[in-house]
Amino acid sequence: DTEVTQTPKHLVMGMTNKKSLKCEQHMGHRAMYWYKQKAKKPPELMFVYSYEKLSINESVPSRFSPECPNSSLLNLHLHALQPEDSALYLCASSQDYGTGVTGANVLTFGAGSRLTVL
Amino acid sequence: DAKTTQPNSMESNEEEPVHLPCNHSTISGTDYIHWYRQLPSQGPEYVIHGLTSNVNNRMASLAIAEDRKSSTLILHRATLRDAAVYYCILRRANTGNQFYFGTGTSLTVIP
């Protein structure tokens, strides 16, 4: 299994809703990532988890709350979002993360969850 | 983070080779050069990576300048399925595994 699966593919929510995006991989990867991508822009790194612990938070607003329940799952909990948070949210995984990681440590991305905030 | 510079867009005729350039003049000795591409309505996918030597795989070739300040992704025969945004990314190996995407090159393949 060489896939990263993201659900849901599409999500529409109001500014007062609470929702979650889910990501799953069964490649035995120990690092997982959330990226945000606005239309016609490159992906922007949000969070990195390594061995189920948060390693990087790129100053993301607290209305985005990541969670890594186990090495195969990554969630992004959404609360009180703004319309400008509408974007494609991409999950990725890699074999490892940290100092001394080799060049073979490539990212595998999911297809993304397209979020619309009304 | 070391930055990369790519042309915003390029065109190629189908079945002809495509050379996608990337400048990374502030590259450090531990930076790997990675290329990813993003097809419409999909997440990015890995294409190729290298450190100092030229690399070949089933998808493409990567030519790295001797001073490592630039690189070129080579698609040997462009097909319509190669139409995508191609990202050149530097990954610093000794400080983690963060991948920061630049603006990329949008490749149009003309039938």
Coordinates of C-alpha atoms in Angstrom, one line a residue:
Chain A
D1 CA 0.0 0.0 0.0
T2 CA 1.7 3.2 -1.2
E3 CA -1.1 5.6 -0.7
V4 CA -2.1 8.4 1.6
T5 CA -5.9 8.6 1.9
Q6 CA -7.6 11.8 2.9
T7 CA -11.3 12.2 3.9
P8 CA -13.5 13.9 3.1
K9 CA -12.7 14.9 -0.4
H10 CA -14.9 18.0 -0.1
L11 CA -16.2 19.8 3.0
V12 CA -18.4 22.8 3.3
M13 CA -18.7 24.4 6.8
G14 CA -20.0 27.5 8.5
M15 CA -17.9 29.7 10.6
T16 CA -19.4 28.3 13.8
N17 CA -19.0 24.7 12.9
K18 CA -16.5 22.1 14.2
K19 CA -15.3 19.6 11.7
S20 CA -12.3 17.4 11.2
L21 CA -10.1 16.3 8.3
K22 CA -8.6 12.8 8.4
C23 CA -5.5 11.3 6.8
E24 CA -4.3 7.7 6.9
Q25 CA -1.2 5.9 5.6
H26 CA -0.1 2.3 5.9
M27 CA 3.4 2.6 4.5
G28 CA 5.0 2.5 8.0
H29 CA 6.0 6.1 7.6
R30 CA 7.0 7.8 10.9
A31 CA 6.4 11.4 9.8
M32 CA 3.2 13.1 8.7
Y33 CA 2.5 16.6 7.4
W34 CA -0.3 19.0 6.8
Y35 CA -0.1 21.5 4.0
K36 CA -2.5 24.3 3.0
Q37 CA -2.9 25.2 -0.7
K38 CA -4.8 28.2 -2.0
A39 CA -5.8 28.3 -5.7
K40 CA -2.9 28.7 -8.1
K41 CA -0.4 28.9 -5.2
P42 CA 2.2 26.4 -3.9
P43 CA 1.5 24.3 -0.9
E44 CA 2.4 25.9 2.4
L45 CA 3.6 23.8 5.3
M46 CA 1.4 23.9 8.4
F47 CA 2.4 21.1 10.8
V48 CA 4.9 18.2 11.0
Y49 CA 4.5 15.2 13.2
S50 CA 7.4 12.8 13.9
Y51 CA 6.8 9.6 15.8
E52 CA 3.4 10.9 16.8
K53 CA 4.8 14.1 18.4
L54 CA 4.4 17.6 17.0
S55 CA 7.7 18.7 15.6
I56 CA 6.8 21.8 13.6
N57 CA 4.0 24.3 13.9
E58 CA 4.4 27.1 11.3
S59 CA 2.6 29.7 13.4
V60 CA -0.7 28.3 12.4
P61 CA -3.8 30.0 14.1
S62 CA -5.3 27.9 17.0
R63 CA -8.5 27.4 15.1
F64 CA -6.6 24.7 13.3
S65 CA -5.7 21.9 15.8
P66 CA -3.7 18.9 14.6
E67 CA -3.8 15.5 16.2
C68 CA -1.8 12.3 15.6
P69 CA -3.6 9.4 17.4
N70 CA -1.1 6.8 16.1
S71 CA 1.6 6.5 13.5
S72 CA -0.9 5.8 10.7
L73 CA -3.4 8.5 11.4
L74 CA -3.4 12.3 11.3
N75 CA -6.3 14.6 11.9
L76 CA -6.9 18.3 11.5
H77 CA -9.6 19.6 13.7
L78 CA -11.3 22.8 12.5
H79 CA -13.2 25.3 14.6
A80 CA -14.4 28.9 14.1
L81 CA -12.8 29.1 10.7
Q82 CA -12.9 32.2 8.5
P83 CA -13.8 32.3 4.8
E84 CA -10.2 33.0 3.9
D85 CA -9.4 29.5 5.3
S86 CA -11.1 28.0 2.3
A87 CA -8.4 26.0 0.5
L88 CA -7.1 22.5 -0.4
Y89 CA -5.7 20.8 2.6
L90 CA -3.0 18.3 1.8
C91 CA -1.7 15.5 4.0
A92 CA 1.7 13.9 3.3
S93 CA 3.9 11.3 4.9
S94 CA 7.6 10.4 4.8
Q95 CA 9.6 7.5 6.2
D96 CA 11.4 9.7 8.7
Y97 CA 11.9 13.2 10.0
G98 CA 14.8 14.8 11.8
T99 CA 18.5 15.5 11.7
G100 CA 20.5 13.1 9.6
V101 CA 17.6 12.1 7.5
T102 CA 18.8 10.8 4.1
G103 CA 18.0 12.2 0.7
A104 CA 15.8 9.3 0.0
N105 CA 13.2 10.6 2.5
V106 CA 10.6 11.7 0.0
L107 CA 7.1 12.9 0.6
T108 CA 4.0 11.0 -0.4
F109 CA 0.9 13.2 -0.7
G110 CA -2.8 12.5 -0.5
A111 CA -5.2 13.9 -3.0
G112 CA -6.4 16.6 -0.6
S113 CA -9.5 17.7 1.1
R114 CA -11.1 20.8 -0.5
L115 CA -12.6 23.0 2.3
T116 CA -15.1 25.8 1.8
V117 CA -15.9 28.0 4.7
L118 CA -19.1 30.0 4.3
Chain B
D1 CA 15.6 28.4 4.0
A2 CA 17.4 28.3 0.7
K3 CA 15.1 29.6 -2.1
T4 CA 14.6 28.3 -5.6
T5 CA 13.7 30.3 -8.7
Q6 CA 11.7 28.8 -11.6
P7 CA 10.0 30.3 -14.7
N8 CA 6.3 30.7 -14.1
S9 CA 5.3 28.8 -17.2
M10 CA 6.7 26.8 -20.1
E11 CA 5.3 25.1 -23.2
S12 CA 6.4 22.0 -25.0
N13 CA 5.2 20.1 -28.0
E14 CA 4.0 16.6 -27.4
E15 CA 6.7 13.9 -27.8
E16 CA 9.5 16.4 -27.6
P17 CA 12.0 16.7 -24.7
V18 CA 11.4 19.3 -22.0
H19 CA 14.0 21.0 -19.9
L20 CA 12.7 22.7 -16.8
P21 CA 15.3 24.9 -15.1
C22 CA 15.7 25.8 -11.5
N23 CA 18.1 28.3 -9.9
H24 CA 19.2 27.8 -6.3
S25 CA 22.2 30.0 -5.8
T26 CA 22.1 29.9 -2.0
I27 CA 22.2 26.1 -1.8
S28 CA 24.2 24.7 1.0
G29 CA 26.3 21.5 1.0
T30 CA 23.7 19.5 2.8
D31 CA 20.7 20.5 0.7
Y32 CA 19.1 17.9 -1.5
I33 CA 17.4 19.0 -4.7
H34 CA 13.9 17.5 -5.0
W35 CA 11.4 17.8 -7.8
Y36 CA 7.7 17.2 -7.4
R37 CA 4.8 17.8 -9.8
Q38 CA 1.2 18.5 -9.2
L39 CA -1.3 17.4 -11.8
P40 CA -4.7 19.2 -11.9
S41 CA -6.9 18.3 -9.0
Q42 CA -4.3 16.1 -7.4
G43 CA -1.7 16.3 -4.6
P44 CA 1.9 16.8 -5.5
E45 CA 3.8 13.6 -6.5
Y46 CA 7.5 12.9 -6.2
V47 CA 9.5 13.0 -9.5
I48 CA 13.2 12.8 -8.7
H49 CA 15.9 14.0 -6.3
G50 CA 19.7 14.3 -6.2
L51 CA 22.6 15.8 -4.2
T52 CA 25.6 16.2 -6.5
S53 CA 25.4 13.8 -9.4
N54 CA 23.0 13.6 -12.3
V55 CA 20.1 11.1 -11.6
N56 CA 17.8 9.1 -13.9
N57 CA 14.6 7.3 -13.1
R58 CA 11.7 6.0 -15.1
M59 CA 9.9 9.4 -14.9
A60 CA 12.7 11.9 -15.7
S61 CA 16.4 12.9 -15.4
L62 CA 17.9 15.4 -13.1
A63 CA 21.0 17.4 -14.3
I64 CA 22.8 19.2 -11.5
A65 CA 25.3 22.0 -12.3
E66 CA 28.9 21.4 -11.1
D67 CA 28.6 24.3 -8.6
R68 CA 25.1 23.0 -7.6
K69 CA 23.6 26.5 -8.0
S70 CA 21.2 25.3 -10.6
S71 CA 19.5 22.2 -11.8
T72 CA 17.4 21.0 -14.8
L73 CA 14.6 18.5 -14.8
I74 CA 14.4 16.7 -18.1
L75 CA 11.4 14.9 -19.4
H76 CA 12.6 13.0 -22.4
R77 CA 9.3 12.8 -24.3
A78 CA 6.5 15.0 -23.1
T79 CA 3.0 13.6 -23.2
L80 CA -0.3 15.3 -22.5
R81 CA -0.3 13.6 -19.1
D82 CA 2.9 15.5 -18.2
A83 CA 1.0 18.8 -18.1
A84 CA 1.4 19.9 -14.5
V85 CA 3.0 22.4 -12.1
Y86 CA 6.6 21.3 -11.5
Y87 CA 8.2 22.3 -8.2
C88 CA 11.9 22.4 -7.5
I89 CA 12.6 22.2 -3.7
L90 CA 15.7 22.2 -1.6
R91 CA 15.5 20.0 1.4
R92 CA 18.1 20.6 4.2
A93 CA 19.0 17.2 5.5
N94 CA 20.6 18.2 8.8
T95 CA 17.8 20.3 10.3
G96 CA 14.8 18.1 9.7
N97 CA 12.8 17.2 6.7
Q98 CA 10.8 20.3 6.0
F99 CA 9.8 20.7 2.3
Y100 CA 9.1 24.4 1.4
F101 CA 7.5 24.7 -2.0
G102 CA 8.5 27.6 -4.3
T103 CA 6.2 29.0 -7.0
G104 CA 6.8 26.2 -9.5
T105 CA 6.6 26.1 -13.3
S106 CA 3.3 25.4 -15.0
L107 CA 4.0 23.1 -18.0
T108 CA 1.6 23.1 -20.9
V109 CA 2.0 20.3 -23.5
I110 CA 0.7 21.1 -26.9
P111 CA -0.6 18.2 -29.0

